[in-house]
Coordinates of C-alpha atoms (C1' of nucleotides) in Angstrom, one line a residue:
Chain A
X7 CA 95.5 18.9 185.7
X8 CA 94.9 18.4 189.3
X9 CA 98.8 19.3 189.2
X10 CA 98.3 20.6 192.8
X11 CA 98.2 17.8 194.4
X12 CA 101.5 16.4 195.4
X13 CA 100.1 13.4 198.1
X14 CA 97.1 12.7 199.4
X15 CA 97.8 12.7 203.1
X16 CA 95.3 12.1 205.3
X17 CA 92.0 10.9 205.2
X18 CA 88.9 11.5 206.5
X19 CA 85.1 10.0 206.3
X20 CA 82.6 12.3 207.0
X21 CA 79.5 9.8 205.6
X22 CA 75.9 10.2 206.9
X23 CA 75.1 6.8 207.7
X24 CA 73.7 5.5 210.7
X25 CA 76.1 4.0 213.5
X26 CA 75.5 0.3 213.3
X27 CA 74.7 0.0 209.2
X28 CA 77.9 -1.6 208.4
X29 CA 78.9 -4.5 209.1
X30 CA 81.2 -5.5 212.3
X31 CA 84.9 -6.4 211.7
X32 CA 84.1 -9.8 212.9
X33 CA 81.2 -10.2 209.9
X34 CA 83.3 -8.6 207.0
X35 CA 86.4 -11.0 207.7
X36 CA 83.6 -13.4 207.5
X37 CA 81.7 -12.3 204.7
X38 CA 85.7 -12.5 202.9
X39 CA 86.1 -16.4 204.1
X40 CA 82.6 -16.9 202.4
X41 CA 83.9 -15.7 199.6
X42 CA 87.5 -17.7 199.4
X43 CA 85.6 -20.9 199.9
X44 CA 82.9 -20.4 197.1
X45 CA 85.5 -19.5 194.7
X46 CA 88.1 -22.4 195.7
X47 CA 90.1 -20.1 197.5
X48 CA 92.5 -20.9 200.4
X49 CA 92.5 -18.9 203.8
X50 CA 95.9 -17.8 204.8
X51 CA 97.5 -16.3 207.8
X52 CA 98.5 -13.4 205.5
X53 CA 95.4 -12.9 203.7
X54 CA 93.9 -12.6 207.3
X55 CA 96.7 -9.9 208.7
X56 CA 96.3 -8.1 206.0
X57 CA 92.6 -8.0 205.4
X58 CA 92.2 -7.4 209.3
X59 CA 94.7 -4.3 209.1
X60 CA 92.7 -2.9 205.9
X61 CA 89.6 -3.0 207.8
X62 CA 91.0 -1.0 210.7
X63 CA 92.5 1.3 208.8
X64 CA 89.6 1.7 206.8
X65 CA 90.2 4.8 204.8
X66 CA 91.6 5.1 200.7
X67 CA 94.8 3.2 201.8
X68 CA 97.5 2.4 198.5
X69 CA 98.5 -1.2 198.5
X70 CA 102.2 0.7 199.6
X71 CA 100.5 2.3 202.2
X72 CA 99.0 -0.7 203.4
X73 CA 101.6 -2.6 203.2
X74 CA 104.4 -0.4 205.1
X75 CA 101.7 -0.7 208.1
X76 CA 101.8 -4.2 207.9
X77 CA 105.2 -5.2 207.5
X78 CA 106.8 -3.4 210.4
X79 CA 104.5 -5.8 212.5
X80 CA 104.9 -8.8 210.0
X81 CA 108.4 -9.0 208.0
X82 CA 107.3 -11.7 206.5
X83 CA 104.3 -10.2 204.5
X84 CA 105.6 -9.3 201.0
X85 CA 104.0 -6.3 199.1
X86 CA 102.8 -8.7 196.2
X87 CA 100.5 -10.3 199.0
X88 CA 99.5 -7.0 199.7
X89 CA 98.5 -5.6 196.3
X90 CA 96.6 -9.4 195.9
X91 CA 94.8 -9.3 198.9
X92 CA 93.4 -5.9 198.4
X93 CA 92.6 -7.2 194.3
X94 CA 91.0 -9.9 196.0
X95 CA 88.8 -7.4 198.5
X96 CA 87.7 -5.6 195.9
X97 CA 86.6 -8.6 194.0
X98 CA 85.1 -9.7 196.7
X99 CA 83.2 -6.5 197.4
X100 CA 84.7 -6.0 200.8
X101 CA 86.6 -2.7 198.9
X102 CA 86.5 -0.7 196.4
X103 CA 89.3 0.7 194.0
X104 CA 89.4 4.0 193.2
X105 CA 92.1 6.4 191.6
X106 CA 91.6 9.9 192.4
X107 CA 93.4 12.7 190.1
X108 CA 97.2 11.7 192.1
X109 CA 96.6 8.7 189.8
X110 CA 97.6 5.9 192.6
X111 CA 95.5 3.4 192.7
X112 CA 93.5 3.2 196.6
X113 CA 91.5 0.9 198.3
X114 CA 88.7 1.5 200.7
X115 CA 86.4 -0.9 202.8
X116 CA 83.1 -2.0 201.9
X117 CA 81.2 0.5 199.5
X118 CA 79.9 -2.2 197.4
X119 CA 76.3 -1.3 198.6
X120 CA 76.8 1.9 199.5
X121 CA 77.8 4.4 196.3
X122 CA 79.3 7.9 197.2
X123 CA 81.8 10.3 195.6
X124 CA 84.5 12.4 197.5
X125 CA 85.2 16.2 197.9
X126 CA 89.6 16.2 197.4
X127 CA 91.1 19.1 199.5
X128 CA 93.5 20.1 197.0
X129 CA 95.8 21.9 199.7
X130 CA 96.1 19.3 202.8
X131 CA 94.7 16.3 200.7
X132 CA 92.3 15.1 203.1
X133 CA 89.5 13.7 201.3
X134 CA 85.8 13.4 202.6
X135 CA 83.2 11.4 201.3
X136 CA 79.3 11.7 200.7
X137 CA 76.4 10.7 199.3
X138 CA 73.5 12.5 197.7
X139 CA 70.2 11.4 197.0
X140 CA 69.7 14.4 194.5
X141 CA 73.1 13.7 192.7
X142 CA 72.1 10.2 191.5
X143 CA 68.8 11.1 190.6
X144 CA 70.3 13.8 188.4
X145 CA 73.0 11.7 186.6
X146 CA 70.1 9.1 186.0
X147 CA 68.4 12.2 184.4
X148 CA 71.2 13.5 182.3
X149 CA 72.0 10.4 181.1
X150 CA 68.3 9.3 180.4
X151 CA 68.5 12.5 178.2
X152 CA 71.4 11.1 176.4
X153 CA 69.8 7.7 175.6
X154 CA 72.3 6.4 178.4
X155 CA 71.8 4.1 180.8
X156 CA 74.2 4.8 183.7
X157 CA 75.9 1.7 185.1
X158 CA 78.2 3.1 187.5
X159 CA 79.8 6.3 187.7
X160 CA 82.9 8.7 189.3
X161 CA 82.4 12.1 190.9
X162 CA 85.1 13.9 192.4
X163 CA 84.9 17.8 193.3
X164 CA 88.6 18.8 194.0
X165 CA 89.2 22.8 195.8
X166 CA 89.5 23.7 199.3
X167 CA 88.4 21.6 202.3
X168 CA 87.1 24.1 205.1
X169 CA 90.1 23.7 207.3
X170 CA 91.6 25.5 204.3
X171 CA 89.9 27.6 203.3
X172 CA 86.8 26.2 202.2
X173 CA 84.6 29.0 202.8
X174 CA 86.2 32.3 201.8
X175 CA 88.4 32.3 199.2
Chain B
X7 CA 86.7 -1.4 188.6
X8 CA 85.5 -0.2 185.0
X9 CA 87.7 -3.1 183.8
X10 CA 84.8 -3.7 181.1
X11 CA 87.0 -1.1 179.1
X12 CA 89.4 -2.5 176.8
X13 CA 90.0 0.4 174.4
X14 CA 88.6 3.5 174.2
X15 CA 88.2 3.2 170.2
X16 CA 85.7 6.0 168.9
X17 CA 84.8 9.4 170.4
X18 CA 82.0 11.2 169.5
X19 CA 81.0 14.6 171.1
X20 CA 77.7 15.4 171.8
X21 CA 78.0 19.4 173.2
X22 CA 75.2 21.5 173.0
X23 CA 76.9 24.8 172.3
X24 CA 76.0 27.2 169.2
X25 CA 77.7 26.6 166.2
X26 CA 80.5 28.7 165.5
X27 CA 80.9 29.5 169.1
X28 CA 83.8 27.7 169.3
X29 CA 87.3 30.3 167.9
X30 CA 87.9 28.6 164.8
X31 CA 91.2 26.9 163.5
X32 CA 93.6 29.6 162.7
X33 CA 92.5 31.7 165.8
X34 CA 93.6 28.9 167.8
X35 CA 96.9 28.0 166.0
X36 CA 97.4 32.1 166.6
X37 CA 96.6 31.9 170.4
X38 CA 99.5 28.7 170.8
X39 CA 102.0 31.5 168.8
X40 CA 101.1 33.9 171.5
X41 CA 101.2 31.7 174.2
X42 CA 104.5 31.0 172.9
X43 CA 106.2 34.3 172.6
X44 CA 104.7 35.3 176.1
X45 CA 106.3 32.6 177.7
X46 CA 109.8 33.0 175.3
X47 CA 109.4 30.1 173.5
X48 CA 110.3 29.0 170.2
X49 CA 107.7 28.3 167.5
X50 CA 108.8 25.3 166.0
X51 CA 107.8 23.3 162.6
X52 CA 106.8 20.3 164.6
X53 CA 105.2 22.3 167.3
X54 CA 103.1 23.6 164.4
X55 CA 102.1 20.5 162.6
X56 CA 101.4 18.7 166.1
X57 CA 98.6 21.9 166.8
X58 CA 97.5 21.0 163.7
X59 CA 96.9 17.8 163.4
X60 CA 95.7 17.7 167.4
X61 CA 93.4 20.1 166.5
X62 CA 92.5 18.7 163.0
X63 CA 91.2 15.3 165.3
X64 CA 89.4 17.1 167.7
X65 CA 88.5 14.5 170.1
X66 CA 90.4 12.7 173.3
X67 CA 93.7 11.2 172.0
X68 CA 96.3 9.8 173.8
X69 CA 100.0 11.0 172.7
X70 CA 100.3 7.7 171.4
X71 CA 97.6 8.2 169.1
X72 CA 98.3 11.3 167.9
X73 CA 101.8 10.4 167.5
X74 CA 100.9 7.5 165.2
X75 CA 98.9 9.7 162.9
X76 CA 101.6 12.3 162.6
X77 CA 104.5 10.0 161.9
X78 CA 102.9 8.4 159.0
X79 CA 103.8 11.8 157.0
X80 CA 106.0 13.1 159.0
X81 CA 108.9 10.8 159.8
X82 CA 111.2 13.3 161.7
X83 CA 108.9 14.0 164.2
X84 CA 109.4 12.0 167.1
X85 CA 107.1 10.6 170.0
X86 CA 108.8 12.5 172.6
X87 CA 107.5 16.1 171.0
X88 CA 104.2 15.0 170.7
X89 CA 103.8 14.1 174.2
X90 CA 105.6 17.2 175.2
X91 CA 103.3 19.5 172.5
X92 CA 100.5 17.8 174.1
X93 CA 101.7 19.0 177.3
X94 CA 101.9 22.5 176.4
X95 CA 99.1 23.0 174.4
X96 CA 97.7 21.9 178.1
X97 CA 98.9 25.0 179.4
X98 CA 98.1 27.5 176.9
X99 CA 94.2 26.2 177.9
X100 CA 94.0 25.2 174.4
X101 CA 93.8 21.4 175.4
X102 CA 92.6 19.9 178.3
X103 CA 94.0 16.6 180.0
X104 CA 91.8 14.0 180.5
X105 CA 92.7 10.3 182.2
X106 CA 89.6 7.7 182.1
X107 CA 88.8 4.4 183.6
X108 CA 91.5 2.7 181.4
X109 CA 94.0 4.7 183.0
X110 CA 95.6 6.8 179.6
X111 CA 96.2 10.3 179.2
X112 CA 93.6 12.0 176.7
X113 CA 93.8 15.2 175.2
X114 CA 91.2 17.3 174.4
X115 CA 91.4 20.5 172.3
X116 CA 89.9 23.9 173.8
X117 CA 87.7 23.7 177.0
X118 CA 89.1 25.9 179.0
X119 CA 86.3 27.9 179.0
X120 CA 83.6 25.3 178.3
X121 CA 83.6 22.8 181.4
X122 CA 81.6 19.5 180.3
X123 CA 81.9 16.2 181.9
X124 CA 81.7 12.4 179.9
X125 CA 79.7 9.5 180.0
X126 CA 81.5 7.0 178.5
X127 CA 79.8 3.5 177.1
X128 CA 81.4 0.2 178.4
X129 CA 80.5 -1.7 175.2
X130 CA 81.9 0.6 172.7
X131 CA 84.1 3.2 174.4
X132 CA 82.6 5.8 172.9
X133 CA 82.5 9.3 174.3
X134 CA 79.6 11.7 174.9
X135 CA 80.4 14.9 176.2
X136 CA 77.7 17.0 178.4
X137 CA 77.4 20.2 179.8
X138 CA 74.5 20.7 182.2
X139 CA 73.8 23.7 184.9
X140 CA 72.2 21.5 187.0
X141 CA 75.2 19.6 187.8
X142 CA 77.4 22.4 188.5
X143 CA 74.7 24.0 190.5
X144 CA 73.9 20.7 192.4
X145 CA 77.6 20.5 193.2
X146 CA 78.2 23.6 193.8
X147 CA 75.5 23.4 196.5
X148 CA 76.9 20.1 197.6
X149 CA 80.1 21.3 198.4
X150 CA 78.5 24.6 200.4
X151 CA 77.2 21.7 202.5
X152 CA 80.2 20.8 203.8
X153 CA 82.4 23.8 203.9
X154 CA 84.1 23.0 200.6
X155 CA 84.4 25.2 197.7
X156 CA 85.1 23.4 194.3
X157 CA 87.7 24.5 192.2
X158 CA 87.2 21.7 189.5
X159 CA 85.8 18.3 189.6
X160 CA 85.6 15.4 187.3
X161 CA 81.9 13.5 186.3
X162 CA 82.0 10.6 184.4
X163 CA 78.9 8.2 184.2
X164 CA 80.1 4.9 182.7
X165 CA 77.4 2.6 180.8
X166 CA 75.2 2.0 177.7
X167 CA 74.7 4.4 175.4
X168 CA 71.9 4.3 173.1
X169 CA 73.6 1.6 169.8
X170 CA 74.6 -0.1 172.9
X171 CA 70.9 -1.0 174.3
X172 CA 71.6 2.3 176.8
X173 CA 67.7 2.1 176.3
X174 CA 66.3 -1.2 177.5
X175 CA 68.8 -3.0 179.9
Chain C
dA16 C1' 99.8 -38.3 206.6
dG17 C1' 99.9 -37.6 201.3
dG18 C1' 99.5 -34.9 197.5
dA19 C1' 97.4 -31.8 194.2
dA20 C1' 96.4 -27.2 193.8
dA21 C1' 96.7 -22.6 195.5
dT22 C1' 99.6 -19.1 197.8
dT23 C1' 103.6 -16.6 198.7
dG24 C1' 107.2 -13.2 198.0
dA25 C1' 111.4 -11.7 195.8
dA26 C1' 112.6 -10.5 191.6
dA27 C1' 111.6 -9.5 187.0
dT28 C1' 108.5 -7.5 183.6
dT29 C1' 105.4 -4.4 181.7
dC30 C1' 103.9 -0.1 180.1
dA31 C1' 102.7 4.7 180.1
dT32 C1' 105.0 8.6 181.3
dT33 C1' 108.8 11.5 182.1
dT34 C1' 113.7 12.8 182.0
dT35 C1' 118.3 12.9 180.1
dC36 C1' 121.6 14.5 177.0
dA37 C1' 123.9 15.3 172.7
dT38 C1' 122.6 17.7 168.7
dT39 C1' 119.9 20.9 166.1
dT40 C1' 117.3 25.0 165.5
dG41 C1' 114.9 29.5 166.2
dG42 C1' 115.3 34.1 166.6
dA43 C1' 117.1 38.2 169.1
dA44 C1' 121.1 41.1 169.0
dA45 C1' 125.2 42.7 166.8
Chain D
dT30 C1' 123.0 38.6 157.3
dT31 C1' 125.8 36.4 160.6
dT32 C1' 126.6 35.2 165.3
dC33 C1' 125.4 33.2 169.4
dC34 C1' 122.8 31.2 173.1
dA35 C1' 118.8 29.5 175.0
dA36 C1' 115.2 26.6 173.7
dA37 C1' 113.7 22.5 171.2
dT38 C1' 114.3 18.0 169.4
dG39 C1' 114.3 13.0 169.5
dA40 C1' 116.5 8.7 170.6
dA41 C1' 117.4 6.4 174.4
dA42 C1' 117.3 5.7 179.2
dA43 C1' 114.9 6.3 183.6
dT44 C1' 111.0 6.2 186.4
dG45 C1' 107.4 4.2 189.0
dA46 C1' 103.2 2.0 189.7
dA47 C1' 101.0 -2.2 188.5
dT48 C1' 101.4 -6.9 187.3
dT49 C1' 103.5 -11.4 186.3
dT50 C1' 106.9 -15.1 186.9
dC51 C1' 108.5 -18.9 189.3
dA52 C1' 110.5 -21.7 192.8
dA53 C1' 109.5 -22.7 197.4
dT54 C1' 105.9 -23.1 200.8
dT55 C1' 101.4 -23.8 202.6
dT56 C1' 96.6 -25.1 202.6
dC57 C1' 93.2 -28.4 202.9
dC58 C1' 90.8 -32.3 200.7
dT59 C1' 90.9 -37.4 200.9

DNA sequence: AGGAAATTGAAATTCATTTTCATTTGGAAA
DNA sequence: TTTCCAAATGAAAATGAATTTCAATTTCCT
């Protein structure tokens, strides 16, 4: 399934947002140190590299991905620093995992408060996020129908971005 | 994310379609055996007893699963067919592939033709299979929006179905 | 500064999945 | 039916991402 897929390349973020809603660099790397100190945590020079360098990068990286960025810069950043960090993001809510149908697991800033589900370009592998309004309030429908109460949920439409071929097929 | 998920242990499908619309046991076993020739390959004892029991089930198992089930009476079948049986049956559109929050490879017999999405219940792992226009439309409309066009996609709502207080959270 | 506890990172482990390869089997052609 | 070759089988090995181990290092509280 999905077979067509071979690696998901680029990335791109086409969210409706307003500029300004998210929070600055400076405030996230904050919002993280918050979070080390309540849980008993330690600051660390790598846990700082590397959460700085997944925030500017800020799209679905791998913790492979991430970390080949960071260690041509910083040698002495291991990969199992990496792949903690970005565990530790995510628990934090400063990113979210996800694993889309190439079955790698990817990180991406943020999203704790703000839910949306991805269109996968099945040819180039770019993958674009949104949100709808209508969607949620359809899933809490279906569910609702289903005696279900929806907790959290994945939605991922896979075919042809419209560099690609969106359109006309 | 979805770590709530031990083990999916039960699977219980919920579709909506008319009995007996579904082709029925033997006309399936009979579509594999001409998927088989057409493609010039060899119907096989094990490939026969694997379709069986697979379809026997019915619901979401992992090779594994299946696997276990099979060697119990049949001792010379090996794990390695199963998986690749599985595999095929995949491509002759009599099974579908599936991979949830806990990360395993499900089968599902038929679907080709009958697209349906999951919610899936955190407490018990259970498995509720929808269809519903609305979503496909919705999605459909979703991805005009944004100069996609959807070849598949993948819906899962994760949360409490109705024995697990999907009611009144 | 001292020291307990957490962190780091290289290496090892895990675990589902997939491949390898020697052997067996199916089934078309003789 | 017998022959023969490509396909299938299955045990074992390989793969590869994710995770854990552990000794050495670092953080940060007192």
């Amino acid at each position: 399934m999905f077979s067509g897929i071979r690696k998901i390349i680029s990335v791109k973020s086409t969210s409706r947002k307003k500029p300004g809603a998210s929070p600055k660099l400076s405030e996230k790397k904050e919002r993280l140190k918050l979070f080390l100190k309540e849980k008993g945590f330690k600051s660390t020079k790598q846990r700082d590299i590397i959460a700085s360098e997944f925030l500017a990068v800020g799209e679905h990286v791998t913790a492979e991905e991430l970390y080949n960025r960071i260690c041509k810069k910083h040698s002495n950043i291991g990969f199992t620093t990496v792949y903690r960090t970005l565990k530790l993001l995510a628990e934090s809510g400063l990113a979210t995992e996800r694993v889309f149908a190439d079955n790698l697991t990817r990180y991406e800033p943020l999203a704790a408060e703000e839910h949306h589900d991805h269109l996968i370009c099945l040819k180039c592998g770019s993958i674009t996020e949104f949100e709808d309004q209508r969607m949620e309030r359809l899933q809490e429908k279906i569910a609702t129908e289903f005696g279900f109460s929806v907790e959290t949920h994945k939605m991922e439409l896979y075919g042809r971005c419209r560099k690609c071929g969106g359109g006309n097929i």
